[in-house]
Short mmCIF file of C-alpha atoms and ligand atoms in Angstrom, two decimals:
data_model
loop_
_atom_site.label_atom_id
_atom_site.label_comp_id
_atom_site.label_asym_id
_atom_site.label_seq_id
_atom_site.Cartn_x
_atom_site.Cartn_y
_atom_site.Cartn_z
CA MET A 1 -54.10 -4.80 -64.32
CA SER A 2 -54.01 -1.28 -65.64
CA GLU A 3 -50.86 0.83 -66.88
CA ILE A 4 -51.57 3.02 -63.90
CA ASP A 5 -51.35 0.18 -61.66
CA VAL A 6 -48.08 -1.21 -63.42
CA VAL A 7 -46.26 2.41 -62.92
CA ALA A 8 -47.54 2.49 -59.18
CA PHE A 9 -46.06 -0.84 -58.54
CA LYS A 10 -42.85 -0.01 -60.35
CA LYS A 11 -42.48 3.10 -58.38
CA ASN A 12 -42.50 1.07 -55.35
CA GLY A 13 -40.00 -1.35 -56.58
CA PHE A 14 -42.20 -4.09 -57.96
CA PHE A 15 -41.59 -4.48 -61.51
CA LYS A 16 -44.18 -6.64 -63.61
CA GLN A 17 -42.82 -9.77 -65.05
CA ASN A 18 -43.66 -11.53 -68.40
CA GLN A 19 -45.48 -13.94 -66.10
CA GLU A 20 -49.17 -12.99 -65.43
CA ASN A 21 -49.55 -11.61 -61.74
CA LYS A 22 -45.84 -11.90 -60.83
CA PHE A 23 -43.40 -9.18 -60.01
CA SER A 24 -39.61 -9.08 -59.58
CA LEU A 25 -39.35 -7.20 -56.20
CA ARG A 26 -35.98 -4.74 -56.16
CA VAL A 27 -34.57 -4.58 -52.84
CA LYS A 28 -32.39 -1.45 -52.26
CA ALA A 29 -28.88 -2.12 -51.39
CA LEU A 30 -27.48 1.39 -51.11
CA ALA A 31 -23.77 1.72 -52.50
CA GLY A 32 -24.10 -2.17 -52.94
CA MET A 33 -24.29 -3.06 -49.27
CA LEU A 34 -26.52 -4.75 -47.15
CA LYS A 35 -25.82 -6.20 -43.59
CA ALA A 36 -25.49 -9.92 -43.07
CA ASP A 37 -28.66 -10.50 -41.73
CA GLN A 38 -30.41 -8.36 -44.19
CA VAL A 39 -28.75 -10.75 -47.00
CA LYS A 40 -30.30 -13.68 -44.85
CA LYS A 41 -33.70 -12.02 -44.88
CA VAL A 42 -33.63 -11.39 -48.65
CA GLY A 43 -32.77 -15.19 -49.06
CA GLU A 44 -35.74 -16.08 -46.55
CA ILE A 45 -38.07 -13.84 -48.63
CA ALA A 46 -36.81 -15.52 -51.97
CA GLU A 47 -37.53 -19.17 -50.53
CA LYS A 48 -40.84 -18.29 -49.08
CA TYR A 49 -42.36 -15.98 -51.65
CA GLY A 50 -40.26 -16.21 -54.84
CA GLN A 51 -38.60 -19.27 -56.46
CA GLY A 52 -35.60 -19.42 -54.14
CA TYR A 53 -33.20 -17.46 -56.20
CA VAL A 54 -32.26 -13.74 -56.33
CA HIS A 55 -30.77 -11.71 -59.40
CA PHE A 56 -28.15 -8.96 -58.59
CA THR A 57 -28.94 -6.05 -60.78
CA THR A 58 -26.42 -4.19 -62.60
CA ARG A 59 -27.02 -1.01 -60.32
CA GLN A 60 -26.06 -3.20 -57.32
CA ASN A 61 -29.47 -3.86 -55.99
CA ILE A 62 -31.17 -7.29 -55.43
CA GLU A 63 -34.17 -8.43 -57.21
CA ILE A 64 -36.29 -11.40 -56.05
CA PRO A 65 -38.44 -12.70 -59.17
CA PHE A 66 -41.67 -14.37 -59.01
CA ILE A 67 -43.36 -12.43 -56.13
CA SER A 68 -47.28 -12.75 -56.32
CA LEU A 69 -49.40 -9.75 -56.30
CA ASP A 70 -51.22 -10.80 -53.06
CA ALA A 71 -47.82 -11.22 -51.11
CA ILE A 72 -46.60 -7.60 -51.78
CA GLU A 73 -47.85 -5.86 -48.64
CA THR A 74 -46.60 -8.73 -46.19
CA ILE A 75 -43.14 -8.36 -47.92
CA LYS A 76 -42.88 -4.70 -47.57
CA GLN A 77 -43.55 -5.03 -43.93
CA GLU A 78 -40.90 -7.86 -43.56
CA LEU A 79 -38.31 -5.73 -45.29
CA ALA A 80 -39.24 -2.65 -43.30
CA ALA A 81 -38.75 -4.72 -40.14
CA SER A 82 -35.34 -5.76 -41.24
CA GLY A 83 -34.28 -2.25 -41.95
CA MET A 84 -34.58 -2.54 -45.58
CA GLN A 85 -36.76 -0.79 -48.41
CA THR A 86 -37.60 -1.56 -51.88
CA ALA A 87 -35.82 0.33 -54.76
CA GLY A 88 -38.32 2.27 -56.98
CA GLY A 89 -38.17 2.98 -60.59
CA GLY A 90 -39.51 5.82 -62.55
CA LEU A 91 -38.89 9.64 -62.81
CA ARG A 92 -36.93 10.07 -59.66
CA VAL A 93 -33.38 10.13 -58.30
CA ARG A 94 -32.55 6.31 -58.34
CA SER A 95 -30.44 4.20 -55.71
CA ILE A 96 -27.01 5.29 -55.69
CA ILE A 97 -24.08 2.99 -56.61
CA ALA A 98 -20.50 3.10 -55.38
CA CYS A 99 -17.21 0.97 -55.40
CA GLN A 100 -15.73 0.36 -51.94
CA GLY A 101 -13.79 3.52 -52.01
CA GLY A 102 -11.29 4.71 -49.55
CA ALA A 103 -12.98 3.25 -46.24
CA ILE A 104 -11.72 -0.31 -47.84
CA CYS A 105 -9.81 -0.30 -51.03
CA GLN A 106 -6.12 0.93 -51.13
CA GLY A 107 -6.67 2.82 -54.25
CA GLY A 108 -9.41 4.98 -52.85
CA LEU A 109 -9.17 8.67 -52.63
CA ILE A 110 -12.72 9.43 -51.11
CA ASP A 111 -15.12 7.69 -48.93
CA THR A 112 -17.77 6.68 -51.56
CA THR A 113 -19.90 5.06 -49.10
CA ALA A 114 -20.21 7.82 -46.75
CA LEU A 115 -20.82 10.16 -49.48
CA ALA A 116 -23.57 7.71 -51.22
CA GLU A 117 -25.19 7.73 -47.61
CA GLU A 118 -25.44 11.41 -47.49
CA ILE A 119 -26.70 11.82 -51.04
CA ASP A 120 -29.22 9.23 -50.43
CA ARG A 121 -30.50 11.07 -47.21
CA ARG A 122 -30.72 14.22 -48.92
CA PHE A 123 -31.90 13.26 -52.43
CA TYR A 124 -33.09 9.65 -53.01
CA GLY A 125 -36.44 9.56 -54.48
CA ARG A 126 -36.75 13.32 -55.50
CA GLU A 127 -39.45 13.43 -58.14
CA LEU A 128 -37.80 14.61 -61.47
CA PRO A 129 -38.88 14.82 -65.19
CA CYS A 130 -36.85 11.68 -65.89
CA LYS A 131 -34.95 9.14 -63.99
CA PHE A 132 -31.62 10.34 -62.32
CA LYS A 133 -28.76 7.97 -61.91
CA ILE A 134 -25.87 8.72 -59.61
CA ALA A 135 -22.71 6.47 -59.51
CA ILE A 136 -19.56 7.20 -57.09
CA THR A 137 -16.24 5.73 -57.51
CA GLY A 138 -13.06 5.92 -55.33
CA CYS A 139 -10.34 6.65 -57.81
CA SER A 140 -9.34 6.98 -61.70
CA ASN A 141 -9.76 3.20 -62.08
CA ASN A 142 -13.32 3.89 -61.98
CA CYS A 143 -14.74 0.66 -60.83
CA ALA A 144 -18.15 2.31 -61.02
CA LYS A 145 -18.10 3.50 -64.49
CA ILE A 146 -19.29 6.84 -63.61
CA GLU A 147 -19.47 8.44 -66.85
CA ALA A 148 -22.49 6.29 -67.53
CA SER A 149 -24.65 8.10 -65.06
CA ASP A 150 -26.47 11.31 -65.12
CA LEU A 151 -23.95 12.34 -62.19
CA GLY A 152 -20.92 10.48 -61.84
CA ILE A 153 -18.44 11.27 -58.85
CA LYS A 154 -14.88 10.20 -58.98
CA GLY A 155 -12.30 10.57 -56.36
CA GLY A 156 -9.38 12.62 -57.23
CA LEU A 157 -6.20 14.56 -55.71
CA VAL A 158 -5.00 17.88 -55.98
CA PRO A 159 -1.13 16.94 -55.82
CA THR A 160 1.94 18.91 -54.19
CA TRP A 161 5.41 18.01 -55.02
CA HIS A 162 8.11 17.86 -52.33
CA ASN A 163 11.54 18.52 -53.66
CA GLN A 164 13.33 16.90 -50.44
CA ASN A 165 12.03 13.66 -50.90
CA CYS A 166 12.37 13.32 -54.85
CA SER A 167 14.93 11.14 -56.37
CA PHE A 168 14.16 12.14 -59.81
CA CYS A 169 13.51 8.82 -61.07
CA GLY A 170 10.83 9.89 -63.49
CA ARG A 171 8.25 7.39 -62.77
CA CYS A 172 5.74 9.72 -62.10
CA ALA A 173 6.16 11.76 -65.23
CA GLY A 174 5.66 8.07 -67.15
CA THR A 175 2.25 7.57 -65.55
CA CYS A 176 0.92 11.05 -65.61
CA PRO A 177 -2.01 10.94 -68.14
CA GLY A 178 -2.33 14.72 -68.45
CA THR A 179 1.65 15.19 -69.24
CA ALA A 180 1.73 17.71 -66.39
CA ILE A 181 4.89 16.38 -65.05
CA THR A 182 8.56 16.59 -66.45
CA VAL A 183 11.42 15.21 -65.08
CA ASP A 184 15.33 15.74 -66.14
CA LYS A 185 17.16 12.88 -64.39
CA GLU A 186 20.59 14.51 -65.29
CA LYS A 187 19.75 17.87 -64.21
CA LYS A 188 17.60 16.48 -60.99
CA SER A 189 15.04 18.72 -61.89
CA LEU A 190 10.94 18.12 -61.95
CA ASP A 191 8.55 20.69 -63.40
CA TYR A 192 4.93 20.40 -62.67
CA ASP A 193 2.24 22.16 -64.91
CA GLU A 194 -0.76 22.62 -62.81
CA LYS A 195 -2.74 23.80 -65.70
CA LYS A 196 -2.43 20.36 -67.34
CA CYS A 197 -3.22 18.25 -64.22
CA LEU A 198 -6.09 16.05 -64.44
CA PHE A 199 -6.08 15.48 -60.57
CA CYS A 200 -6.09 11.68 -61.15
CA GLY A 201 -3.68 11.23 -58.06
CA LYS A 202 -1.55 8.75 -60.14
CA CYS A 203 1.57 10.72 -59.35
CA ALA A 204 1.19 9.97 -55.44
CA LYS A 205 0.25 6.46 -56.05
CA THR A 206 3.36 5.88 -57.98
CA CYS A 207 6.00 7.76 -55.87
CA ASN A 208 7.50 5.46 -53.43
CA GLY A 209 9.41 8.25 -51.90
CA LYS A 210 6.24 10.04 -51.04
CA ALA A 211 7.46 13.16 -52.84
CA TRP A 212 3.94 13.62 -54.22
CA THR A 213 1.32 14.20 -51.51
CA GLY A 214 -2.13 16.40 -52.05
CA LYS A 215 -5.62 17.08 -50.96
CA ASN A 216 -8.35 14.58 -51.93
CA GLY A 217 -11.38 15.83 -53.65
CA PHE A 218 -14.34 15.06 -55.82
CA ARG A 219 -14.42 15.30 -59.90
CA LEU A 220 -17.84 15.55 -61.37
CA TYR A 221 -19.14 14.23 -64.60
CA PHE A 222 -22.74 15.16 -65.83
CA GLY A 223 -25.04 13.92 -68.42
CA GLY A 224 -23.96 10.34 -69.04
CA PHE A 225 -26.46 7.65 -69.99
CA PHE A 226 -25.68 4.06 -71.60
CA GLY A 227 -28.95 2.75 -73.11
CA SER A 228 -30.15 2.35 -76.74
CA GLU A 229 -28.13 5.61 -76.96
CA ILE A 230 -24.53 6.10 -75.45
CA HIS A 231 -23.94 9.48 -73.92
CA THR A 232 -20.70 9.93 -71.82
CA GLY A 233 -20.88 12.17 -69.03
CA LYS A 234 -18.43 15.37 -69.09
CA GLN A 235 -16.73 17.49 -66.59
CA TYR A 236 -18.19 21.12 -66.22
CA VAL A 237 -16.28 21.99 -62.91
CA SER A 238 -12.84 21.52 -61.72
CA ILE A 239 -12.11 19.18 -58.55
CA ILE A 240 -14.09 20.09 -55.61
CA LEU A 241 -12.53 19.73 -52.06
CA ASP A 242 -15.46 20.21 -49.88
CA THR A 243 -18.22 17.30 -49.73
CA GLU A 244 -20.81 20.04 -48.61
CA LYS A 245 -20.21 21.97 -51.83
CA VAL A 246 -20.56 18.62 -54.00
CA LEU A 247 -23.81 18.37 -52.21
CA HIS A 248 -24.82 22.05 -53.15
CA VAL A 249 -24.02 21.23 -56.83
CA LEU A 250 -26.12 18.16 -56.89
CA ASP A 251 -29.04 20.21 -55.39
CA ALA A 252 -28.59 23.05 -58.01
CA VAL A 253 -28.24 20.58 -60.75
CA LEU A 254 -31.69 18.89 -59.77
CA VAL A 255 -33.24 22.11 -59.52
CA PHE A 256 -32.00 23.10 -63.14
CA PHE A 257 -33.18 19.59 -64.58
CA THR A 258 -36.44 19.95 -63.01
CA SER A 259 -36.89 23.43 -64.52
CA ASN A 260 -35.37 22.54 -68.05
CA ALA A 261 -35.93 18.81 -69.00
CA LYS A 262 -38.98 17.68 -71.00
CA LYS A 263 -40.59 14.48 -69.40
CA GLY A 264 -38.56 11.45 -70.14
CA GLU A 265 -35.54 13.40 -71.00
CA ARG A 266 -32.41 12.50 -69.66
CA LEU A 267 -29.99 15.19 -68.33
CA GLY A 268 -27.39 14.40 -71.34
CA LYS A 269 -30.00 15.05 -73.71
CA THR A 270 -31.38 18.29 -72.10
CA LEU A 271 -27.90 19.74 -72.31
CA ASP A 272 -27.66 18.68 -76.06
CA ARG A 273 -30.99 20.55 -76.83
CA ILE A 274 -30.40 23.72 -74.83
CA GLY A 275 -26.55 23.94 -74.71
CA THR A 276 -24.40 24.07 -71.41
CA GLU A 277 -24.30 27.98 -70.74
CA GLN A 278 -27.37 28.08 -68.31
CA PHE A 279 -26.09 24.85 -66.75
CA GLN A 280 -22.82 25.96 -66.41
CA LYS A 281 -24.04 29.31 -64.42
CA ALA A 282 -25.88 27.18 -62.13
CA LEU A 283 -22.99 25.21 -61.21
CA GLU A 284 -20.84 28.48 -60.72
CA GLU A 285 -23.60 29.79 -58.47
CA ALA A 286 -23.75 26.44 -56.37
CA LEU A 287 -20.09 26.52 -55.94
CA SER A 288 -19.93 30.08 -54.87
CA GLN A 289 -22.10 29.61 -51.98
S1 SF4 B 1 -12.47 2.96 -58.34
FE1 SF4 B 1 -10.51 2.74 -57.14
S2 SF4 B 1 -11.19 2.90 -54.97
FE2 SF4 B 1 -13.00 2.16 -56.09
S3 SF4 B 1 -12.87 -0.10 -56.23
FE3 SF4 B 1 -11.71 0.49 -58.08
S4 SF4 B 1 -9.52 1.00 -57.29
FE4 SF4 B 1 -10.71 0.75 -55.46
S1 SF4 B 2 8.21 9.10 -58.90
FE1 SF4 B 2 8.68 10.36 -57.08
S2 SF4 B 2 10.96 10.42 -56.72
FE2 SF4 B 2 10.39 9.81 -58.87
S3 SF4 B 2 10.54 11.74 -59.95
FE3 SF4 B 2 8.50 11.49 -59.47
S4 SF4 B 2 8.39 12.54 -57.48
FE4 SF4 B 2 10.44 12.31 -57.82
S1 SF4 B 3 -2.56 14.10 -60.49
FE1 SF4 B 3 -2.46 12.82 -62.17
S2 SF4 B 3 -2.46 14.52 -63.90
FE2 SF4 B 3 -2.14 15.46 -62.04
S3 SF4 B 3 0.26 15.61 -61.96
FE3 SF4 B 3 -0.42 13.67 -60.78
S4 SF4 B 3 -0.28 12.10 -62.38
FE4 SF4 B 3 -0.42 14.18 -63.66
#
């Protein structure tokens, strides 16, 4: 099998194994989800065409190892009939990972699944100079470890304090990672420094009296990758309150990446090489739309 064939199979979600003419088939599980009947179908395929087991990948997809070359077309048809598709590798936007987020998890500040579906609909598979990984996590507990992806999205909160509900217990000040809150129990006063706020939402989670509420939003981190080199995603914009703006920003980032990255260069490396001035300008323009 030629190198060109191997790359083409990989693009289609079939990864060449060590064993001759055997492939590990990667089934896409967007945001780590499949329907119950789809899970059954994956099991059936593993029994019929593989070796009766599956492997859950680190990015929430499912691989079925030991697929023979001559079974590939049939399996693709069987997956499609069950509403599934393969998760291709290579130089493009990859399958999006997400924690359960606000639709399920009590800690969640955003609906991670809905956002993953929308990003998938608009951007999945877009051809780029390098792979581009996206991760979404519902709150600052960061279960999806989003700083390890080219784009990480974290649920956040722009807090508002309500004097009338406050007992000045000081708990919120104790948990605030930005030291944005100061409470004087004796004077019964609370000071909130907006400039120091990291929009983590911990104050609202901590306060039993509901003296902190707020608007939920998205905190974006760019340029992360965890491979033979480690690069942690960084924030270049403040919290965004509007889903459509997040999508504008992502589009602008992908355009920037296409124009500026060398082939095989991750976003973080491009930013290291050319600096962040142009990138920040692209972000600002996208946010002003
Ligand atoms: S990151 Fe937050 S919302 Fe997501 S699973 Fe963890 S605790 Fe829940
Ligand atoms: S935790 Fe709530 S009640 Fe206690 S000081 Fe903070 S805002 Fe006030
Ligand atoms: S959102 Fe986070 S950083 Fe901001 S005031 Fe609340 S606890 Fe502090």
